[in-house]
Amino acid sequence: MSVGFPWLEFAGLMLAFGINAVIPGADFAMVLRQSIGHDRRAALFTSAGIATSILVHGSYTLLGLGVIVGNSLMLFNILKWAGAAYLVWLAIAALRSPPPQPPAESDLAGAKRGDFAAFALGFLTNLLNPKAVLFFLALFTTLVSARTGGDIKVIYVLCMSIMLFAWFALVSVFFTTASVRQGFFRFGRWFNRVTGITFILLAVRVALAQQH
């Protein structure tokens, strides 16, 4: 990084992004479900998918496409309803799933085959959130100076992705500790019901999202 790196701007951007990252939402609910319903490996791959999606959001924002989506009612609605439909699908899958149980040794053999699926769950959960489009647009228009170079903005996006992965990796590690998981296992089907209802409520929130 050069001597002229805008550290104050960087700190403000990371602070705003970090506060938003730790607020529970669809991403948190998905990582929690992967941690309890599957294992730490699945949760970490889902976390990586979420972090990778941030690179996509950041890329189209820097290219100016975020402004187009943010100002186009049709494009915004397409993304909004696709995101809501995806969350409803996740809710149905959660409600129909058997009660979470400790994974058997035989389940570990298929772990690698499920890595891509776990990654895709996280990637799509974040990518199809229309609020993410508006959030990135707001961040870069209000907190980042027009004089900031494109290479610096790329560093910003990379750091945001790394920060998000670090946060959800911590969430994954915490919720896959033996004592915490056992507590959730005792809830049985109620865990699936609560997570399913959570995804439905998140879908409703996405469906009601408005352009600003």
Short mmCIF file of N, CA, C and O in Angstrom, two decimals, residues 149-204:
data_model
loop_
_atom_site.label_atom_id
_atom_site.label_comp_id
_atom_site.label_asym_id
_atom_site.label_seq_id
_atom_site.Cartn_x
_atom_site.Cartn_y
_atom_site.Cartn_z
N GLY A 149 -8.85 6.01 -5.85
CA GLY A 149 -8.51 5.24 -7.04
C GLY A 149 -9.17 3.87 -7.09
O GLY A 149 -9.55 3.31 -6.05
N GLY A 150 -9.32 3.36 -8.30
CA GLY A 150 -9.94 2.05 -8.49
C GLY A 150 -9.19 0.94 -7.80
O GLY A 150 -9.79 0.00 -7.27
N ASP A 151 -7.84 1.02 -7.78
CA ASP A 151 -7.05 -0.02 -7.12
C ASP A 151 -7.30 -0.02 -5.62
O ASP A 151 -7.35 -1.09 -4.99
N ILE A 152 -7.51 1.15 -5.04
CA ILE A 152 -7.80 1.24 -3.61
C ILE A 152 -9.18 0.65 -3.32
O ILE A 152 -9.38 -0.06 -2.33
N LYS A 153 -10.12 0.92 -4.19
CA LYS A 153 -11.48 0.39 -4.01
C LYS A 153 -11.49 -1.14 -4.08
O LYS A 153 -12.24 -1.80 -3.37
N VAL A 154 -10.65 -1.69 -4.95
CA VAL A 154 -10.53 -3.15 -5.04
C VAL A 154 -10.01 -3.72 -3.72
O VAL A 154 -10.49 -4.75 -3.23
N ILE A 155 -9.05 -3.02 -3.11
CA ILE A 155 -8.53 -3.43 -1.80
C ILE A 155 -9.63 -3.39 -0.76
O ILE A 155 -9.75 -4.29 0.08
N TYR A 156 -10.47 -2.35 -0.83
CA TYR A 156 -11.60 -2.25 0.09
C TYR A 156 -12.49 -3.50 0.00
O TYR A 156 -12.87 -4.10 1.01
N VAL A 157 -12.84 -3.85 -1.23
CA VAL A 157 -13.75 -4.98 -1.44
C VAL A 157 -13.12 -6.28 -0.95
O VAL A 157 -13.78 -7.11 -0.31
N LEU A 158 -11.85 -6.47 -1.25
CA LEU A 158 -11.15 -7.68 -0.80
C LEU A 158 -11.14 -7.76 0.73
O LEU A 158 -11.37 -8.83 1.31
N CYS A 159 -10.88 -6.64 1.38
CA CYS A 159 -10.86 -6.62 2.84
C CYS A 159 -12.25 -6.89 3.42
O CYS A 159 -12.38 -7.55 4.46
N MET A 160 -13.28 -6.40 2.77
CA MET A 160 -14.65 -6.65 3.23
C MET A 160 -14.98 -8.14 3.12
O MET A 160 -15.60 -8.72 4.02
N SER A 161 -14.53 -8.77 2.04
CA SER A 161 -14.77 -10.20 1.86
C SER A 161 -14.03 -11.00 2.93
O SER A 161 -14.60 -11.94 3.52
N ILE A 162 -12.78 -10.64 3.19
CA ILE A 162 -11.99 -11.34 4.21
C ILE A 162 -12.61 -11.15 5.59
O ILE A 162 -12.70 -12.09 6.38
N MET A 163 -13.06 -9.92 5.88
CA MET A 163 -13.69 -9.65 7.17
C MET A 163 -14.95 -10.49 7.35
O MET A 163 -15.16 -11.07 8.43
N LEU A 164 -15.76 -10.59 6.31
CA LEU A 164 -17.01 -11.34 6.42
C LEU A 164 -16.73 -12.83 6.62
O LEU A 164 -17.39 -13.49 7.42
N PHE A 165 -15.73 -13.35 5.89
CA PHE A 165 -15.39 -14.76 6.08
C PHE A 165 -14.88 -15.00 7.49
O PHE A 165 -15.24 -16.00 8.12
N ALA A 166 -14.05 -14.10 8.00
CA ALA A 166 -13.51 -14.25 9.35
C ALA A 166 -14.64 -14.28 10.39
O ALA A 166 -14.62 -15.11 11.32
N TRP A 167 -15.62 -13.39 10.21
CA TRP A 167 -16.75 -13.35 11.15
C TRP A 167 -17.54 -14.65 11.12
O TRP A 167 -17.80 -15.25 12.17
N PHE A 168 -17.91 -15.10 9.94
CA PHE A 168 -18.72 -16.32 9.85
C PHE A 168 -17.91 -17.57 10.16
O PHE A 168 -18.49 -18.59 10.56
N ALA A 169 -16.60 -17.52 9.99
CA ALA A 169 -15.76 -18.64 10.42
C ALA A 169 -15.81 -18.75 11.94
O ALA A 169 -15.89 -19.86 12.49
N LEU A 170 -15.77 -17.60 12.63
CA LEU A 170 -15.90 -17.61 14.09
C LEU A 170 -17.27 -18.15 14.51
O LEU A 170 -17.37 -18.93 15.46
N VAL A 171 -18.31 -17.72 13.79
CA VAL A 171 -19.66 -18.21 14.07
C VAL A 171 -19.71 -19.73 13.88
O VAL A 171 -20.28 -20.47 14.70
N SER A 172 -19.09 -20.20 12.80
CA SER A 172 -19.06 -21.63 12.50
C SER A 172 -18.36 -22.42 13.60
O SER A 172 -18.84 -23.47 14.03
N VAL A 173 -17.22 -21.92 14.03
CA VAL A 173 -16.46 -22.61 15.07
C VAL A 173 -17.24 -22.65 16.38
O VAL A 173 -17.31 -23.69 17.05
N PHE A 174 -17.88 -21.53 16.73
CA PHE A 174 -18.63 -21.48 17.98
C PHE A 174 -19.80 -22.46 17.98
O PHE A 174 -19.98 -23.23 18.93
N PHE A 175 -20.59 -22.44 16.91
CA PHE A 175 -21.79 -23.26 16.89
C PHE A 175 -21.52 -24.73 16.57
O PHE A 175 -22.44 -25.55 16.61
N THR A 176 -20.27 -25.07 16.25
CA THR A 176 -19.95 -26.49 16.04
C THR A 176 -19.14 -27.06 17.20
O THR A 176 -18.68 -28.21 17.12
N THR A 177 -18.98 -26.29 18.28
CA THR A 177 -18.37 -26.88 19.47
C THR A 177 -19.37 -27.89 20.05
O THR A 177 -20.59 -27.72 19.95
N ALA A 178 -18.84 -28.94 20.65
CA ALA A 178 -19.68 -30.06 21.09
C ALA A 178 -20.79 -29.64 22.04
O ALA A 178 -21.96 -30.04 21.87
N SER A 179 -20.49 -28.81 23.03
CA SER A 179 -21.50 -28.43 24.02
C SER A 179 -22.63 -27.62 23.40
O SER A 179 -23.81 -27.81 23.73
N VAL A 180 -22.26 -26.71 22.49
CA VAL A 180 -23.29 -25.88 21.84
C VAL A 180 -24.18 -26.73 20.93
O VAL A 180 -25.41 -26.62 20.95
N ARG A 181 -23.56 -27.60 20.15
CA ARG A 181 -24.34 -28.45 19.24
C ARG A 181 -25.29 -29.37 20.01
O ARG A 181 -26.44 -29.57 19.60
N GLN A 182 -24.81 -29.94 21.11
CA GLN A 182 -25.66 -30.82 21.90
C GLN A 182 -26.90 -30.09 22.41
O GLN A 182 -27.99 -30.66 22.46
N GLY A 183 -26.72 -28.83 22.75
CA GLY A 183 -27.86 -28.04 23.19
C GLY A 183 -28.90 -27.90 22.10
O GLY A 183 -30.11 -28.01 22.35
N PHE A 184 -28.45 -27.69 20.86
CA PHE A 184 -29.38 -27.58 19.73
C PHE A 184 -29.98 -28.93 19.38
O PHE A 184 -31.15 -29.00 18.98
N PHE A 185 -29.21 -30.01 19.51
CA PHE A 185 -29.74 -31.34 19.19
C PHE A 185 -30.93 -31.68 20.08
O PHE A 185 -31.85 -32.39 19.66
N ARG A 186 -30.91 -31.17 21.31
CA ARG A 186 -32.01 -31.46 22.23
C ARG A 186 -33.32 -30.82 21.77
O ARG A 186 -34.40 -31.25 22.18
N PHE A 187 -33.23 -29.80 20.93
CA PHE A 187 -34.46 -29.17 20.41
C PHE A 187 -35.14 -30.03 19.36
O PHE A 187 -36.33 -29.85 19.07
N GLY A 188 -34.38 -30.96 18.75
CA GLY A 188 -34.96 -31.85 17.74
C GLY A 188 -35.58 -31.10 16.58
O GLY A 188 -34.98 -30.18 16.01
N ARG A 189 -36.81 -31.47 16.26
CA ARG A 189 -37.50 -30.85 15.12
C ARG A 189 -37.79 -29.37 15.33
O ARG A 189 -38.01 -28.64 14.37
N TRP A 190 -37.79 -28.93 16.59
CA TRP A 190 -38.06 -27.51 16.84
C TRP A 190 -36.98 -26.63 16.23
O TRP A 190 -37.25 -25.50 15.83
N PHE A 191 -35.76 -27.15 16.13
CA PHE A 191 -34.70 -26.37 15.49
C PHE A 191 -35.04 -26.14 14.02
O PHE A 191 -34.89 -25.02 13.50
N ASN A 192 -35.52 -27.19 13.34
CA ASN A 192 -35.91 -27.06 11.93
C ASN A 192 -37.09 -26.11 11.78
O ASN A 192 -37.15 -25.32 10.82
N ARG A 193 -38.04 -26.20 12.70
CA ARG A 193 -39.22 -25.33 12.62
C ARG A 193 -38.84 -23.86 12.81
O ARG A 193 -39.32 -22.99 12.08
N VAL A 194 -37.99 -23.61 13.78
CA VAL A 194 -37.57 -22.22 14.04
C VAL A 194 -36.78 -21.66 12.87
O VAL A 194 -37.01 -20.53 12.43
N THR A 195 -35.83 -22.46 12.34
CA THR A 195 -35.04 -21.97 11.20
C THR A 195 -35.91 -21.82 9.95
O THR A 195 -35.73 -20.87 9.18
N GLY A 196 -36.87 -22.74 9.77
CA GLY A 196 -37.77 -22.62 8.62
C GLY A 196 -38.61 -21.36 8.70
O GLY A 196 -38.75 -20.63 7.71
N ILE A 197 -39.17 -21.08 9.87
CA ILE A 197 -39.96 -19.87 10.07
C ILE A 197 -39.09 -18.63 9.90
O ILE A 197 -39.52 -17.62 9.33
N THR A 198 -37.84 -18.71 10.37
CA THR A 198 -36.91 -17.58 10.21
C THR A 198 -36.68 -17.27 8.75
O THR A 198 -36.71 -16.10 8.34
N PHE A 199 -36.47 -18.30 7.93
CA PHE A 199 -36.27 -18.08 6.49
C PHE A 199 -37.52 -17.50 5.84
O PHE A 199 -37.43 -16.66 4.94
N ILE A 200 -38.71 -17.92 6.30
CA ILE A 200 -39.95 -17.38 5.74
C ILE A 200 -40.07 -15.89 6.09
O ILE A 200 -40.42 -15.07 5.23
N LEU A 201 -39.76 -15.54 7.34
CA LEU A 201 -39.81 -14.13 7.74
C LEU A 201 -38.80 -13.29 6.96
O LEU A 201 -39.08 -12.16 6.57
N LEU A 202 -37.62 -13.86 6.73
CA LEU A 202 -36.61 -13.16 5.94
C LEU A 202 -37.07 -12.98 4.50
O LEU A 202 -36.81 -11.96 3.86
N ALA A 203 -37.78 -14.00 3.98
CA ALA A 203 -38.31 -13.91 2.61
C ALA A 203 -39.34 -12.79 2.51
O ALA A 203 -39.37 -12.04 1.52
N VAL A 204 -40.18 -12.67 3.54
CA VAL A 204 -41.18 -11.61 3.56
C VAL A 204 -40.49 -10.25 3.61
O VAL A 204 -40.88 -9.30 2.90
#
